PDB file of C-alpha atoms in Angstrom:
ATOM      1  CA  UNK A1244      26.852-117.967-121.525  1.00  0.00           C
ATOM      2  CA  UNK A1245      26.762-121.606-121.025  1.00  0.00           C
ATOM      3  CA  UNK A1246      23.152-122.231-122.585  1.00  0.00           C
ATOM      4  CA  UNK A1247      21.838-125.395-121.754  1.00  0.00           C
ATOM      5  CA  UNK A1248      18.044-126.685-122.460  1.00  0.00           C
ATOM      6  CA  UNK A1249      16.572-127.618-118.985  1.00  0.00           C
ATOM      7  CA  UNK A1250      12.771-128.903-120.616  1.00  0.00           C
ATOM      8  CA  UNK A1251      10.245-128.697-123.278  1.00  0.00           C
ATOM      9  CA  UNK A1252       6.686-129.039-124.480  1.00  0.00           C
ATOM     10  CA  UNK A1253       4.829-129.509-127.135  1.00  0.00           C
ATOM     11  CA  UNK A1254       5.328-125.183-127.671  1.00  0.00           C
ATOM     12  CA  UNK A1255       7.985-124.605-124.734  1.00  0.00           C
ATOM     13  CA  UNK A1256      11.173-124.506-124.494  1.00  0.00           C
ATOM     14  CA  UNK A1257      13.155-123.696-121.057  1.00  0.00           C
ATOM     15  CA  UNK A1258      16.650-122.706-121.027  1.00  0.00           C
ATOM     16  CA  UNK A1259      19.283-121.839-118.102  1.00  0.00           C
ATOM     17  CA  UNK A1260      22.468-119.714-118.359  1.00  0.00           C
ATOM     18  CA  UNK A1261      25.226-117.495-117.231  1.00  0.00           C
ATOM     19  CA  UNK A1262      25.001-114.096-117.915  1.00  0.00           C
ATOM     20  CA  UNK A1263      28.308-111.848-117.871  1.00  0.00           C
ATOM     21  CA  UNK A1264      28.891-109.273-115.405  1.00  0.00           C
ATOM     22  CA  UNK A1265      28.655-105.938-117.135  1.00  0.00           C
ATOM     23  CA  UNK A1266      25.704-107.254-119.664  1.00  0.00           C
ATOM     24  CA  UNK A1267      23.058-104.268-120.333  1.00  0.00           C
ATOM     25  CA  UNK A1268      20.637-106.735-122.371  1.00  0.00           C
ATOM     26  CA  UNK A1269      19.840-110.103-122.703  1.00  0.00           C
ATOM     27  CA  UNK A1270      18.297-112.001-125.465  1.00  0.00           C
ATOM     28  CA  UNK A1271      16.769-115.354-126.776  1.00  0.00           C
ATOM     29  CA  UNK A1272      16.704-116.199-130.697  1.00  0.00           C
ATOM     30  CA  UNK A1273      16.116-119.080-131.956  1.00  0.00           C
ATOM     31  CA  UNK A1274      16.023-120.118-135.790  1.00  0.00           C
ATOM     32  CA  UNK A1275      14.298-123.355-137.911  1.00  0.00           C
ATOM     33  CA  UNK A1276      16.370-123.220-140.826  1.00  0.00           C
ATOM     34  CA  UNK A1277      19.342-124.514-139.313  1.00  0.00           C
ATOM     35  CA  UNK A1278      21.014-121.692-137.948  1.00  0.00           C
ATOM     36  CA  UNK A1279      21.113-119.074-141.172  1.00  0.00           C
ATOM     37  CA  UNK A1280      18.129-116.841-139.713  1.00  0.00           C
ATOM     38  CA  UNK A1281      17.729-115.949-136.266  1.00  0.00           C
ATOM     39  CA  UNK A1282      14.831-114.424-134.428  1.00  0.00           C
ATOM     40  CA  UNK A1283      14.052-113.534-131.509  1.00  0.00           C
ATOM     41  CA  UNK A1284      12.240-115.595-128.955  1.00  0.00           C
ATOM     42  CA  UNK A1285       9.102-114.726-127.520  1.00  0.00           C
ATOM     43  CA  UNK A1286       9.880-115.497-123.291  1.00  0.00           C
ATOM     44  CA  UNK A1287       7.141-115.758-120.861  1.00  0.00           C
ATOM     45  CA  UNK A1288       9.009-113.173-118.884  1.00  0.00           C
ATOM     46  CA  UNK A1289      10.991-110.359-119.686  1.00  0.00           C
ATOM     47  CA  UNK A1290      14.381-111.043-119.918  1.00  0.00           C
ATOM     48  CA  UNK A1291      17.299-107.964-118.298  1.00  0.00           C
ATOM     49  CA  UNK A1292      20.985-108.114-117.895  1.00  0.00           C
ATOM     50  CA  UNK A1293      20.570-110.481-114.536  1.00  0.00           C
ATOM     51  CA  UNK A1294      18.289-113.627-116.247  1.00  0.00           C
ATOM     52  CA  UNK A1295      20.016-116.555-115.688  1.00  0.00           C
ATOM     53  CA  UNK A1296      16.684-118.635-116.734  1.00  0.00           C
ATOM     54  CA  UNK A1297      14.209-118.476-119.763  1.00  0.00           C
ATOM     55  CA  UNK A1298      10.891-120.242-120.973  1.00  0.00           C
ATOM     56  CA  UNK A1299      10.065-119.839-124.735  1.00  0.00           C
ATOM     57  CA  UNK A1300       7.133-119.978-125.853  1.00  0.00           C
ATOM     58  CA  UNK A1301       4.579-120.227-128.864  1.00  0.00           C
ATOM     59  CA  UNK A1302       6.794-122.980-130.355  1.00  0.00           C
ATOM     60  CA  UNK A1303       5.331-125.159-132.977  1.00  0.00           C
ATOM     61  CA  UNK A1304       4.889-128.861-132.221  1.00  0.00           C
ATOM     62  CA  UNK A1305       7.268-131.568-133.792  1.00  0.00           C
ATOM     63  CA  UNK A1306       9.232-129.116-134.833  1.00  0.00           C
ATOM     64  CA  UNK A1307      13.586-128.856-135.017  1.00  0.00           C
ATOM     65  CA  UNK A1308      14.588-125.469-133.341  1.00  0.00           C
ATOM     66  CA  UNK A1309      18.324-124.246-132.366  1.00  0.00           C
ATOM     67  CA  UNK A1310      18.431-121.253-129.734  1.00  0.00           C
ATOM     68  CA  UNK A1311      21.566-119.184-128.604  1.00  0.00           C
ATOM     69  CA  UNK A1312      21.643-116.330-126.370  1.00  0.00           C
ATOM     70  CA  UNK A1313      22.767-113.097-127.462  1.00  0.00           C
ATOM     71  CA  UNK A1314      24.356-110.882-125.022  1.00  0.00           C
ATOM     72  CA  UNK A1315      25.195-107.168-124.890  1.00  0.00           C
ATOM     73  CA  UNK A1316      27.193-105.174-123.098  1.00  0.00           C
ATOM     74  CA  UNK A1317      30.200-106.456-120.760  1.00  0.00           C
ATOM     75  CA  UNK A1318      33.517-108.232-121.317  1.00  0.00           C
ATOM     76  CA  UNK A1319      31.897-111.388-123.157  1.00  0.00           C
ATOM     77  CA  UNK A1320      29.189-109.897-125.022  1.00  0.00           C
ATOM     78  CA  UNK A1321      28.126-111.751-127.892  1.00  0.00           C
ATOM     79  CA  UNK A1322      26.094-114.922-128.766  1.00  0.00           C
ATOM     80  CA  UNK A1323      26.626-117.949-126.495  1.00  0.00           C
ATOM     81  CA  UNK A1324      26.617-121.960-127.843  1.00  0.00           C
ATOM     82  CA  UNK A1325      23.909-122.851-129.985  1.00  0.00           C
ATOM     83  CA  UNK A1326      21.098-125.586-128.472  1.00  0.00           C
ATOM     84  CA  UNK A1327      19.197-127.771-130.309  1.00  0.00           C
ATOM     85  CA  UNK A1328      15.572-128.460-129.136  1.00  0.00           C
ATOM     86  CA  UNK A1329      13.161-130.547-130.986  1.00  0.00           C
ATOM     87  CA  UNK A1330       9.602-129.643-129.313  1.00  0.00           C
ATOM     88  CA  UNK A1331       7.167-132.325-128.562  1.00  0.00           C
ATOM     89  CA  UNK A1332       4.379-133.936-130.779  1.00  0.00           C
ATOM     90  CA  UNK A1333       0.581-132.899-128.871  1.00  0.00           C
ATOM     91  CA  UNK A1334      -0.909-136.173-127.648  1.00  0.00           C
ATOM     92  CA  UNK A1335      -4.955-135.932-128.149  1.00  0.00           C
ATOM     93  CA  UNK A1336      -6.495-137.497-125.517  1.00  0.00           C
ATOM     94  CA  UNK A1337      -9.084-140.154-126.398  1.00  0.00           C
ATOM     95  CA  UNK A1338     -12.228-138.892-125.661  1.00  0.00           C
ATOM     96  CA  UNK A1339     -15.167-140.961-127.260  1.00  0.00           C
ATOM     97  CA  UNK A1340     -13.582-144.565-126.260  1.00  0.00           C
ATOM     98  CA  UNK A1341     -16.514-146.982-125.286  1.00  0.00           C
ATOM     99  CA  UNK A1342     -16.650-150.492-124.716  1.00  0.00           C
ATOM    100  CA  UNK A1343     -19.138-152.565-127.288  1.00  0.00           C
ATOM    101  CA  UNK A1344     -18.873-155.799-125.999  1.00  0.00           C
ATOM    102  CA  UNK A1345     -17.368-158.250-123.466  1.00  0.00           C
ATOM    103  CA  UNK A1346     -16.381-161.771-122.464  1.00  0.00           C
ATOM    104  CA  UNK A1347     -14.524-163.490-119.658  1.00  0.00           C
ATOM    105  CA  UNK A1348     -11.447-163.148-122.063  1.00  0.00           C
ATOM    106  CA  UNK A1349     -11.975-160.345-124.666  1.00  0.00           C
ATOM    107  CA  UNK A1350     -12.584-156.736-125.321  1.00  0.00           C
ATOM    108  CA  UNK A1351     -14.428-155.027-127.961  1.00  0.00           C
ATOM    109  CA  UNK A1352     -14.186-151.172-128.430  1.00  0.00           C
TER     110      UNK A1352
END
């Protein structure tokens, strides 16, 4: 299936691939323990035997995933390569910055 990680977020994960003609399903899993325990992914569309594209979602930050499609149905069904994704840390924004004092050369905050 030729998965390949195409971007990621903070709790995203996107993910291209070839599916096999004669496929009847299509899945995502994905698994944080290295691989021994798969489930599957939550997609932010439905996924049928013609996806060739997939966005996970509800990830958890900072956190060390590997994702495989599964396939059913067809000639090649089965589970493709395996992808590791690390997702993103959240950056908070700072909101309460304010400047206490100036000179011609320095900066206070």
């Amino acid at each position: 299936s030729d998965l390949a990680n195409t971007s990621k977020t903070d709790t995203t994960a996107a993910f291209s691939f070839a599916t096999p003609t004669g496929a009847t399903a299509v899945k995502v899993q994905q698994s944080t323990d290295g691989g021994t325990t798969w489930t599957d992914s939550t997609t932010s569309a439905a996924l049928d035997q013609s996806s060739t594209t997939a966005t996970v979602t509800g990830l958890t930050q900072s956190t060390a995933y590997k994702f495989q499609v599964v396939v059913t149905g067809g000639s090649k069904a089965g589970n493709s390569n395996v992808v590791d994704v690390t997702t993103d840390a959240t950056v908070t924004p700072i909101s309460d910055l304010a400047n206490t004092s100036k000179t011609d050369t320095t900066a206070a905050f």
